[in-house]
mmCIF file of C-alpha atoms in Angstrom:
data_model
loop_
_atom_site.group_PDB
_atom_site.id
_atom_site.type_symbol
_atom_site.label_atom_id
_atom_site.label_comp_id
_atom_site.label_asym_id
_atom_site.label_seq_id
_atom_site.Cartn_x
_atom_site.Cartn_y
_atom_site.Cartn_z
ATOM 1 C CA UNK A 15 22.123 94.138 19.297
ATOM 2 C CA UNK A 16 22.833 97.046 16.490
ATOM 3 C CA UNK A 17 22.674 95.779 12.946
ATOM 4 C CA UNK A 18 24.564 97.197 9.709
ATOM 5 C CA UNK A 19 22.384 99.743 7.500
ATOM 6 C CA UNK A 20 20.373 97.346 5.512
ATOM 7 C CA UNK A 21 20.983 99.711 2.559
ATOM 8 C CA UNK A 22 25.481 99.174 3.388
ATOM 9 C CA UNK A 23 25.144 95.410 3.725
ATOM 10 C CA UNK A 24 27.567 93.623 1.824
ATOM 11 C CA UNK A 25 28.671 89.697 2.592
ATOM 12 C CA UNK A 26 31.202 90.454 4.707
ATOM 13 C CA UNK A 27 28.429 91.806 7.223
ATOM 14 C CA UNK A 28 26.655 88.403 6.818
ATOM 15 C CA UNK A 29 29.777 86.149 7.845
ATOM 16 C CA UNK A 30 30.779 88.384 10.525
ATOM 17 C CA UNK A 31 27.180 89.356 12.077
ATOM 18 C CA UNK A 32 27.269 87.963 16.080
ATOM 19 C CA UNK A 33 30.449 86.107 15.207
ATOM 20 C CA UNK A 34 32.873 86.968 18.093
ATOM 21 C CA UNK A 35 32.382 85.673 21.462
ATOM 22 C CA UNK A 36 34.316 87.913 23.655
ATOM 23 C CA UNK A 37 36.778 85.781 25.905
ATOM 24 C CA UNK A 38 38.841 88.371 27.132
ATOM 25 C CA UNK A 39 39.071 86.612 30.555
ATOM 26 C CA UNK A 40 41.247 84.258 28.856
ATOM 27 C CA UNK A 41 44.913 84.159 27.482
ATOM 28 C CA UNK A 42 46.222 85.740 25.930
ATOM 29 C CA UNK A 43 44.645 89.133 27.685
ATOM 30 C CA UNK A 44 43.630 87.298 30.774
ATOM 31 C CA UNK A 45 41.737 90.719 32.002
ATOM 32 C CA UNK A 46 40.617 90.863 35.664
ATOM 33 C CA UNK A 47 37.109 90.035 35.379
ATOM 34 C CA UNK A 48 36.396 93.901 35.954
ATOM 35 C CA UNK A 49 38.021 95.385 32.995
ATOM 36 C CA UNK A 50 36.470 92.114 30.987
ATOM 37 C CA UNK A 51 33.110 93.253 32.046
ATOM 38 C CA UNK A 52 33.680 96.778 31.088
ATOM 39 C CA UNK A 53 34.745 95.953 28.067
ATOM 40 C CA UNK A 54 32.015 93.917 27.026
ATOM 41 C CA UNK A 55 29.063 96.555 28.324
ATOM 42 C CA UNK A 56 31.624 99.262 25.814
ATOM 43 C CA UNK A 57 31.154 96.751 22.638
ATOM 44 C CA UNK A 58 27.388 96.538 23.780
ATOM 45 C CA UNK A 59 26.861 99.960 23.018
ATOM 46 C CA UNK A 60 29.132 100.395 20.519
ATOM 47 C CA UNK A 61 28.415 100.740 16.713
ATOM 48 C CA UNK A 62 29.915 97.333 16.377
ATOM 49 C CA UNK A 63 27.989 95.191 18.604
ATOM 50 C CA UNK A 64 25.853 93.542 15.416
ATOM 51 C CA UNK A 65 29.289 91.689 15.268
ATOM 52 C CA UNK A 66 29.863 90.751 18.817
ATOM 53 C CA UNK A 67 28.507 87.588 20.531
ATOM 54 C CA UNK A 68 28.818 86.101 24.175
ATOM 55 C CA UNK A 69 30.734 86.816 27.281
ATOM 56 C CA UNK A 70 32.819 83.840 27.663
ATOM 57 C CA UNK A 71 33.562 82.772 31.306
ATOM 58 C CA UNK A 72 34.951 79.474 33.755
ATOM 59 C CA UNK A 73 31.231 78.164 35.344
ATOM 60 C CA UNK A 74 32.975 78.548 38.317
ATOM 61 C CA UNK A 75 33.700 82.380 37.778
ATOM 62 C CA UNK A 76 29.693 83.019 37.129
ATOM 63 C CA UNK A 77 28.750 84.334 40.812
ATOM 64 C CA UNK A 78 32.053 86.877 40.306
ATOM 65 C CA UNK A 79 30.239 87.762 36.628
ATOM 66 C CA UNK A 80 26.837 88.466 38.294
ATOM 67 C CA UNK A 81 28.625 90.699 40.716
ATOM 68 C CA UNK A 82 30.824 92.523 38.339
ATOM 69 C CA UNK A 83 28.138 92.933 35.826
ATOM 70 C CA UNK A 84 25.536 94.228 37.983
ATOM 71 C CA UNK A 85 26.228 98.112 37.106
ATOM 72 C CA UNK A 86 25.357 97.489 33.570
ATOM 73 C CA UNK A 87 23.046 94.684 33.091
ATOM 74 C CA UNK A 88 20.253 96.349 35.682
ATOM 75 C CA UNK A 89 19.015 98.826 32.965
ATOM 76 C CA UNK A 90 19.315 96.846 30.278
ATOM 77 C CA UNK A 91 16.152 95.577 27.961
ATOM 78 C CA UNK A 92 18.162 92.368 26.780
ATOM 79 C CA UNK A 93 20.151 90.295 29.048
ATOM 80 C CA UNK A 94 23.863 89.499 28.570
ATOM 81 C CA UNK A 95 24.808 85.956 26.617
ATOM 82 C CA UNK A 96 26.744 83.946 28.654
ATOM 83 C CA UNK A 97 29.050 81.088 27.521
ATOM 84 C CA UNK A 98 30.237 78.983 29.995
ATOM 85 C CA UNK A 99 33.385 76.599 30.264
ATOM 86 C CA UNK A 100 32.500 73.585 31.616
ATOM 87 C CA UNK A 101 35.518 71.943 33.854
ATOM 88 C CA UNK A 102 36.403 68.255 34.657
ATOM 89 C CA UNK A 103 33.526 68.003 36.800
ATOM 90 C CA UNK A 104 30.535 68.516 34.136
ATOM 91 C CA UNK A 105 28.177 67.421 36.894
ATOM 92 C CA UNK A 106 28.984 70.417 39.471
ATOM 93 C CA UNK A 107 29.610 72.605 36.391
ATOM 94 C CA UNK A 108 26.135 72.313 34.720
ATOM 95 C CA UNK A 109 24.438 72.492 38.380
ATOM 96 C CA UNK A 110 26.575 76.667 38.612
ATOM 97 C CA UNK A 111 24.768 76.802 35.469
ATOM 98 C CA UNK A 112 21.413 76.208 36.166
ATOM 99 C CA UNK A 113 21.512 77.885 39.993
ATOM 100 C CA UNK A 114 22.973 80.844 37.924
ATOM 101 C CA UNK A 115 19.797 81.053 35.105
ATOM 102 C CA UNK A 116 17.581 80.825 37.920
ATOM 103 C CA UNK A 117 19.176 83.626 39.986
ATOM 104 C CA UNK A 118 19.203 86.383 37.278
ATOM 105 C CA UNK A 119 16.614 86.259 35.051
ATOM 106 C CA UNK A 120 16.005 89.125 32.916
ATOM 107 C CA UNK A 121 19.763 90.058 33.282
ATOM 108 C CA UNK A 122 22.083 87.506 32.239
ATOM 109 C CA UNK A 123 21.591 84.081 30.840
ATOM 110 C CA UNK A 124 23.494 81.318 30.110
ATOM 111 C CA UNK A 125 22.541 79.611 26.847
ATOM 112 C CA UNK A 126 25.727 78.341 25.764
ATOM 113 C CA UNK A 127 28.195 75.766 27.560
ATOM 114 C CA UNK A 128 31.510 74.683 26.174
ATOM 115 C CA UNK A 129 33.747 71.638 26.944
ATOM 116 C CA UNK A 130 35.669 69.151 26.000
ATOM 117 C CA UNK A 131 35.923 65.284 25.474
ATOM 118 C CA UNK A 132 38.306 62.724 23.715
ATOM 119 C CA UNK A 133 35.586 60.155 22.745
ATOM 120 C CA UNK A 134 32.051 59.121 22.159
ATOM 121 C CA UNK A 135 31.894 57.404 25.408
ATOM 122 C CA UNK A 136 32.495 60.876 27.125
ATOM 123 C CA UNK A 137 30.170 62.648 25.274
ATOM 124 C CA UNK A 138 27.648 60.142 25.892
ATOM 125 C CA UNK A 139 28.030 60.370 29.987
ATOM 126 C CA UNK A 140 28.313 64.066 30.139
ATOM 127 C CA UNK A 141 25.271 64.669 27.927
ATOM 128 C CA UNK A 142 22.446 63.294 31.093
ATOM 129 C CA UNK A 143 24.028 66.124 33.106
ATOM 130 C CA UNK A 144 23.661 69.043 31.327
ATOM 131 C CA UNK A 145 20.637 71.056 31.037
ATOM 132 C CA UNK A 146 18.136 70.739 28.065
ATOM 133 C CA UNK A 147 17.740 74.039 27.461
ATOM 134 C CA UNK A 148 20.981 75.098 27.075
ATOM 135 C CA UNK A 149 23.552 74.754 23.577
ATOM 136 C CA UNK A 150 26.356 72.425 24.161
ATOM 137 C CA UNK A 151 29.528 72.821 22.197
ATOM 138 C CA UNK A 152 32.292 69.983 22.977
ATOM 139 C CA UNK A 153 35.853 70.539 21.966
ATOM 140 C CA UNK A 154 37.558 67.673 20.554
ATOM 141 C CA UNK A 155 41.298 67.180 19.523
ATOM 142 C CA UNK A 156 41.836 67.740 16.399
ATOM 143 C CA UNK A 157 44.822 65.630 16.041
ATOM 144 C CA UNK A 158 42.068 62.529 15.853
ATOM 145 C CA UNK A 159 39.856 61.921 13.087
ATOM 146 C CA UNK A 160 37.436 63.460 14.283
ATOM 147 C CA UNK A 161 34.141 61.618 12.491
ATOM 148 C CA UNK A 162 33.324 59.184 15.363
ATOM 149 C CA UNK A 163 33.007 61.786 17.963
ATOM 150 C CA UNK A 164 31.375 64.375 15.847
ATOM 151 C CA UNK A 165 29.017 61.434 14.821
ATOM 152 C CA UNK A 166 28.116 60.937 18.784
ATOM 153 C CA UNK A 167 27.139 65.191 18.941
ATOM 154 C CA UNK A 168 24.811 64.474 16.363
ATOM 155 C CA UNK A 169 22.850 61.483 18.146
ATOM 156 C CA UNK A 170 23.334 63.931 21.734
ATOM 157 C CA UNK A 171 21.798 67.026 19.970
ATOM 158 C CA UNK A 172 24.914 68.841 20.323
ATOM 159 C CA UNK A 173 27.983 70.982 18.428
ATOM 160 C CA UNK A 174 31.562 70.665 17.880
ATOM 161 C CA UNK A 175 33.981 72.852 18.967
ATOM 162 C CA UNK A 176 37.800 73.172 17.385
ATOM 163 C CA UNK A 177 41.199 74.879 18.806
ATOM 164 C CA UNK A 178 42.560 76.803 16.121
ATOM 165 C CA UNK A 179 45.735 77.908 18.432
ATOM 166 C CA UNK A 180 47.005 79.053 21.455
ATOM 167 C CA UNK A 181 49.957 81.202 22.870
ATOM 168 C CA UNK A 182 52.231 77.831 21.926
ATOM 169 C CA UNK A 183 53.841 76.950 18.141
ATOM 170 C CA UNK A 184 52.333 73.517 19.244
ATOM 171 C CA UNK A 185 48.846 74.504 19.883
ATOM 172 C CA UNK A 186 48.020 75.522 15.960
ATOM 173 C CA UNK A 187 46.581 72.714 14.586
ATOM 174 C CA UNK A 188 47.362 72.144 10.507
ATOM 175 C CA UNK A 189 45.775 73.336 7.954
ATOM 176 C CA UNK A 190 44.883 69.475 6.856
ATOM 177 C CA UNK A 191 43.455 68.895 10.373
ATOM 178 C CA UNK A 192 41.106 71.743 10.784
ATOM 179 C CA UNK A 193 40.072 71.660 7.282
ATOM 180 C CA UNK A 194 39.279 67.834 7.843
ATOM 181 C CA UNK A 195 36.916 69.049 11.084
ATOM 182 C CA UNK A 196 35.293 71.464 8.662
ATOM 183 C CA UNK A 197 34.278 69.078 6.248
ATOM 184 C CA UNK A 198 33.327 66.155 8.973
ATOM 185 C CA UNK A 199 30.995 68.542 10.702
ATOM 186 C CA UNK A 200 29.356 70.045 7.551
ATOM 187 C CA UNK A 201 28.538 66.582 6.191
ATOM 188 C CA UNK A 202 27.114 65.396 9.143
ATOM 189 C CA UNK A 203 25.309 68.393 9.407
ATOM 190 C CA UNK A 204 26.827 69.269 13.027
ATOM 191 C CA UNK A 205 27.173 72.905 13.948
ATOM 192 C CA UNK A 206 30.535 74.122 15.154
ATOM 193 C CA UNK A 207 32.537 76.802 16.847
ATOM 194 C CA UNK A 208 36.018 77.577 16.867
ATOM 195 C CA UNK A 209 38.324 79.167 19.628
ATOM 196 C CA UNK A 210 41.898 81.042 20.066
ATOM 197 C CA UNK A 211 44.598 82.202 17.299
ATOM 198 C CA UNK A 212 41.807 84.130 15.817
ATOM 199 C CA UNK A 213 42.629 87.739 16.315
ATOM 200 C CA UNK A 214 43.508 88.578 12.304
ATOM 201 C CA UNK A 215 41.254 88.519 9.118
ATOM 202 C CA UNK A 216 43.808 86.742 7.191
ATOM 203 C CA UNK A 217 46.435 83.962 7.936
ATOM 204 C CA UNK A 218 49.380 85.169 8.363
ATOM 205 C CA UNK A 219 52.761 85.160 11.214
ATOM 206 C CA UNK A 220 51.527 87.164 13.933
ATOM 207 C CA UNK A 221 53.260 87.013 17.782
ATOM 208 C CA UNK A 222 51.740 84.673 20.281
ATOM 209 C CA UNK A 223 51.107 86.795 22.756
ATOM 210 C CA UNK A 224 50.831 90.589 23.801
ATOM 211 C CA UNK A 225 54.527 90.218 25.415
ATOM 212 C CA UNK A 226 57.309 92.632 24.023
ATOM 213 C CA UNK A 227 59.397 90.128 21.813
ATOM 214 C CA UNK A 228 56.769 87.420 21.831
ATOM 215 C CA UNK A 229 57.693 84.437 19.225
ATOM 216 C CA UNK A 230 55.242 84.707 15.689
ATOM 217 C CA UNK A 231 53.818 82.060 14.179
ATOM 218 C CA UNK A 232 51.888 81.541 10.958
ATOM 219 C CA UNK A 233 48.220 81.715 12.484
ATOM 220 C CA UNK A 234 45.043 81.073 11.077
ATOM 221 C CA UNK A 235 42.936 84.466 10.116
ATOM 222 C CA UNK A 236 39.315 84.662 11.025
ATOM 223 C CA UNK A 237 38.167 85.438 7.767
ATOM 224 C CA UNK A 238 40.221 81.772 5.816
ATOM 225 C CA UNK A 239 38.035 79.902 8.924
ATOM 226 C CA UNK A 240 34.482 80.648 8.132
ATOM 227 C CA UNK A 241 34.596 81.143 4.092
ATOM 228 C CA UNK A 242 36.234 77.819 4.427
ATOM 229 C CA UNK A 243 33.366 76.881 6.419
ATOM 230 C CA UNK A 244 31.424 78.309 3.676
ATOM 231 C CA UNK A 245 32.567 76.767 0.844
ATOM 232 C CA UNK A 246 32.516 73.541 2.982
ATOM 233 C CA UNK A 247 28.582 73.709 3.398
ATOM 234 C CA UNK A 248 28.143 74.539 -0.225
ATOM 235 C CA UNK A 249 30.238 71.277 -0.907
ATOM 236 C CA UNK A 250 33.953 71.974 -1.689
ATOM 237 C CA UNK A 251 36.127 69.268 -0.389
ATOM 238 C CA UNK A 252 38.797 69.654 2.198
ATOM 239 C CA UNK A 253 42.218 70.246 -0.480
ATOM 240 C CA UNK A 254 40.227 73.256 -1.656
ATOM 241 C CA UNK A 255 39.492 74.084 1.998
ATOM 242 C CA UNK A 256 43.264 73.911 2.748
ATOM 243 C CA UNK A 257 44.045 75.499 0.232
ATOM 244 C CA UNK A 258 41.539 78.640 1.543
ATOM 245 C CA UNK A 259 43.254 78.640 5.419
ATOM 246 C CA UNK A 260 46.510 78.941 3.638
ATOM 247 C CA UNK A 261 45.492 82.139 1.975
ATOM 248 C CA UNK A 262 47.470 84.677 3.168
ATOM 249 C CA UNK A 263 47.033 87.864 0.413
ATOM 250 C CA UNK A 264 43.559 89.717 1.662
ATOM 251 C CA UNK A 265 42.854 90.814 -1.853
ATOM 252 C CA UNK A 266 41.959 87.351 -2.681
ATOM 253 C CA UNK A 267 38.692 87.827 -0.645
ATOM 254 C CA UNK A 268 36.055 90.071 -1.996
ATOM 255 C CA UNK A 269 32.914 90.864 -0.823
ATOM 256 C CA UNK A 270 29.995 92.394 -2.301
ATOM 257 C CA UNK A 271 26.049 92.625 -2.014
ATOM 258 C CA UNK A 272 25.588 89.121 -3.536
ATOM 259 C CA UNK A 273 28.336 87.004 -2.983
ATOM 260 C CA UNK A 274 31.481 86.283 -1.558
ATOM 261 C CA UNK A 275 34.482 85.498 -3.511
ATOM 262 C CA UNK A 276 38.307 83.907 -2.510
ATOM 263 C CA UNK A 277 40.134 84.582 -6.223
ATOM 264 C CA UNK A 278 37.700 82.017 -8.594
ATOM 265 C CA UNK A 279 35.446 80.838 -6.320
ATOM 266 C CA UNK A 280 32.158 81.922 -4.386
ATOM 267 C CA UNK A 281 29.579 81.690 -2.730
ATOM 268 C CA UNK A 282 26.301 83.629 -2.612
ATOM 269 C CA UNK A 283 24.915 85.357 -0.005
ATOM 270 C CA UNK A 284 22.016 83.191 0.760
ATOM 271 C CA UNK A 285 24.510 79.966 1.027
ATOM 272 C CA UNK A 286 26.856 81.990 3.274
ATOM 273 C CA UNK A 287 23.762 82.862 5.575
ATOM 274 C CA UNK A 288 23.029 79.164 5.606
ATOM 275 C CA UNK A 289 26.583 78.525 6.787
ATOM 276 C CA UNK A 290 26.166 80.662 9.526
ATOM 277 C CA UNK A 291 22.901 79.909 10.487
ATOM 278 C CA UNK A 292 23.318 75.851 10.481
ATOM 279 C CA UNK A 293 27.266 75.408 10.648
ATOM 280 C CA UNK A 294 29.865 78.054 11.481
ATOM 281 C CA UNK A 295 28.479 79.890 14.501
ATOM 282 C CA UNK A 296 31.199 81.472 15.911
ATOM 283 C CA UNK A 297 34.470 82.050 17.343
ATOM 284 C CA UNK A 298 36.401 83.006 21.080
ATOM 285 C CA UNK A 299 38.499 85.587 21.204
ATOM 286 C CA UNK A 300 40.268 87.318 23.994
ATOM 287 C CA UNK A 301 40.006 90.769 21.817
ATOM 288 C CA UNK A 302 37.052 92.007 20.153
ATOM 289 C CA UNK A 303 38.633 95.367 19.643
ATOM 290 C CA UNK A 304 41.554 93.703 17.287
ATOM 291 C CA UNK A 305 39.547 91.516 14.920
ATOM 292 C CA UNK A 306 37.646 94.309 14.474
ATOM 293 C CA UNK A 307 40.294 97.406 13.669
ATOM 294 C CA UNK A 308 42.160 94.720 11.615
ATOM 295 C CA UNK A 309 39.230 94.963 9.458
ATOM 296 C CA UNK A 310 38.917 98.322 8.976
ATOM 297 C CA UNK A 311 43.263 98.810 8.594
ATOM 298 C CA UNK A 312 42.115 96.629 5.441
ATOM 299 C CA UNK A 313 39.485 98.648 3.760
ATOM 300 C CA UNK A 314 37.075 96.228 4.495
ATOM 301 C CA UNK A 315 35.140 97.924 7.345
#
């Protein structure tokens, strides 16, 4: 993976550094795996892979990865990241994933699995299936308070994961909820990733999907997650973490060599690399590409 100049770094290169897990397999691009793939070996050798993370892909969709990716991951140093979506049957699921470690080594690995559960019980029966070596993230509903099941990852070793939206009005949680999640995982010290609506910097109404005439909705910017994630590990409480998702005027963030500021408040940039590095780890997105040029159509890249 490239890096930033050291000389050029500024904070902004610390919160976004390996931040965006490409999921471009999913809606709303849901690419053929083939153009997905190709995609993915582009960003790889592209001057902005210090900011991409892992393929995403269904466990069951791993052999058709292997066979796709072949052409590019046969000359490579590194092998790919893999994240893989665990379905209803975690047992079968986490088997795909350890047949598929075992069958490509040196080329692609799977060190990240993501699912989901709706209590502590669930967490607790999925966790003897799935393999040791491997990062777990579990998505929860938000719509819950979310404490007793975050509270179970912690005894199981593992992270949270949060739905931030969807191609739906419904599926965008409130500000209240996710900032709620935020705090709950940063003080119980419980790493977390996030997943969909994601495609912008800064909140803001955006369309739904890549449809001509799709229906907008306000959606949550990349950049109002994880300083709100920031300010969460530093200690802020969850009205002033609202109160950062809601931003919607970019100006209000600033970024320089030293710290990272949302109109009075910051945060430096060693606390913002302990965010990243213990609680905000990344984020799914169907479009690397987007996030990306949205950043530099704001000056800020």
């Amino acid at each position: 993976m490239t890096t930033p100049n050291p000389a050029s770094v500024t904070t902004l290169q610390t919160l976004l550094a390996g931040l965006v897990d490409y999921a471009g397999l999913f809606p709303p691009a849901a690419l053929p795996m083939s153009e997905a793939v190709a995609n993915y070996a582009a960003y790889l050798d592209s001057s902005d892979a210090w900011a991409l993370g892992r393929f995403v892909v269904p466990a069951t969709r791993l052999e058709e990865l292997a066979a796709e990716a072949a052409r590019y991951t046969g000359s490579r140093n590194d092998p790919w990241r893999v994240s893989a979506l665990l379905g209803e049957t975690v047992p079968a699921d986490a088997k795909r994933v350890r047949a598929f470690n075992a069958a490509y080594p040196g080329r692609m690995v799977v060190d990240v699995v993501e699912w989901r559960a709706s209590s502590p019980a669930a967490v607790a029966h999925a966790a003897a299936f799935l393999p040791a070596d491997v990062v777990s993230y579990v998505e929860l509903p938000l719509q819950q308070e979310p404490r007793p099941i975050v509270e179970a990852l912690r005894r199981a070793g593992m992270r949270a994961k949060a739905r931030t939206g969807g191609t739906t009005v419904d599926s965008i949680p409130s500000s209240a909820h996710l900032a709620r999640f935020i705090v709950c995982c940063a003080r119980l010290g419980v790493p977390f990733k996030v997943t969909a609506g994601l495609h912008h910097p800064v909140r803001g109404d955006y369309p739904l999907t890549y449809a001509p005439g799709a229906q907008s909705a306000p959606m949550f910017g990349f950049l109002n997650v994880f300083i709100a994630a920031a300010f969460a590990y530093t200690g802020f409480d969850a009205a002033t973490l609202e109160r950062v998702l809601d931003e919607r005027e970019p100006t209000a963030f600033q970024f320089d060599e030293r710290r990272l500021h949302w109109r009075t408040r910051e945060v430096t940039r060693e606390q913002l690399e302990g965010a990243r590095s213990t609680l905000a780890f990344a984020f799914g997105s169907c479009s690397f590409r987007e996030p990306i040029d949205d950043l530099c159509q704001l000056g800020l890249l």
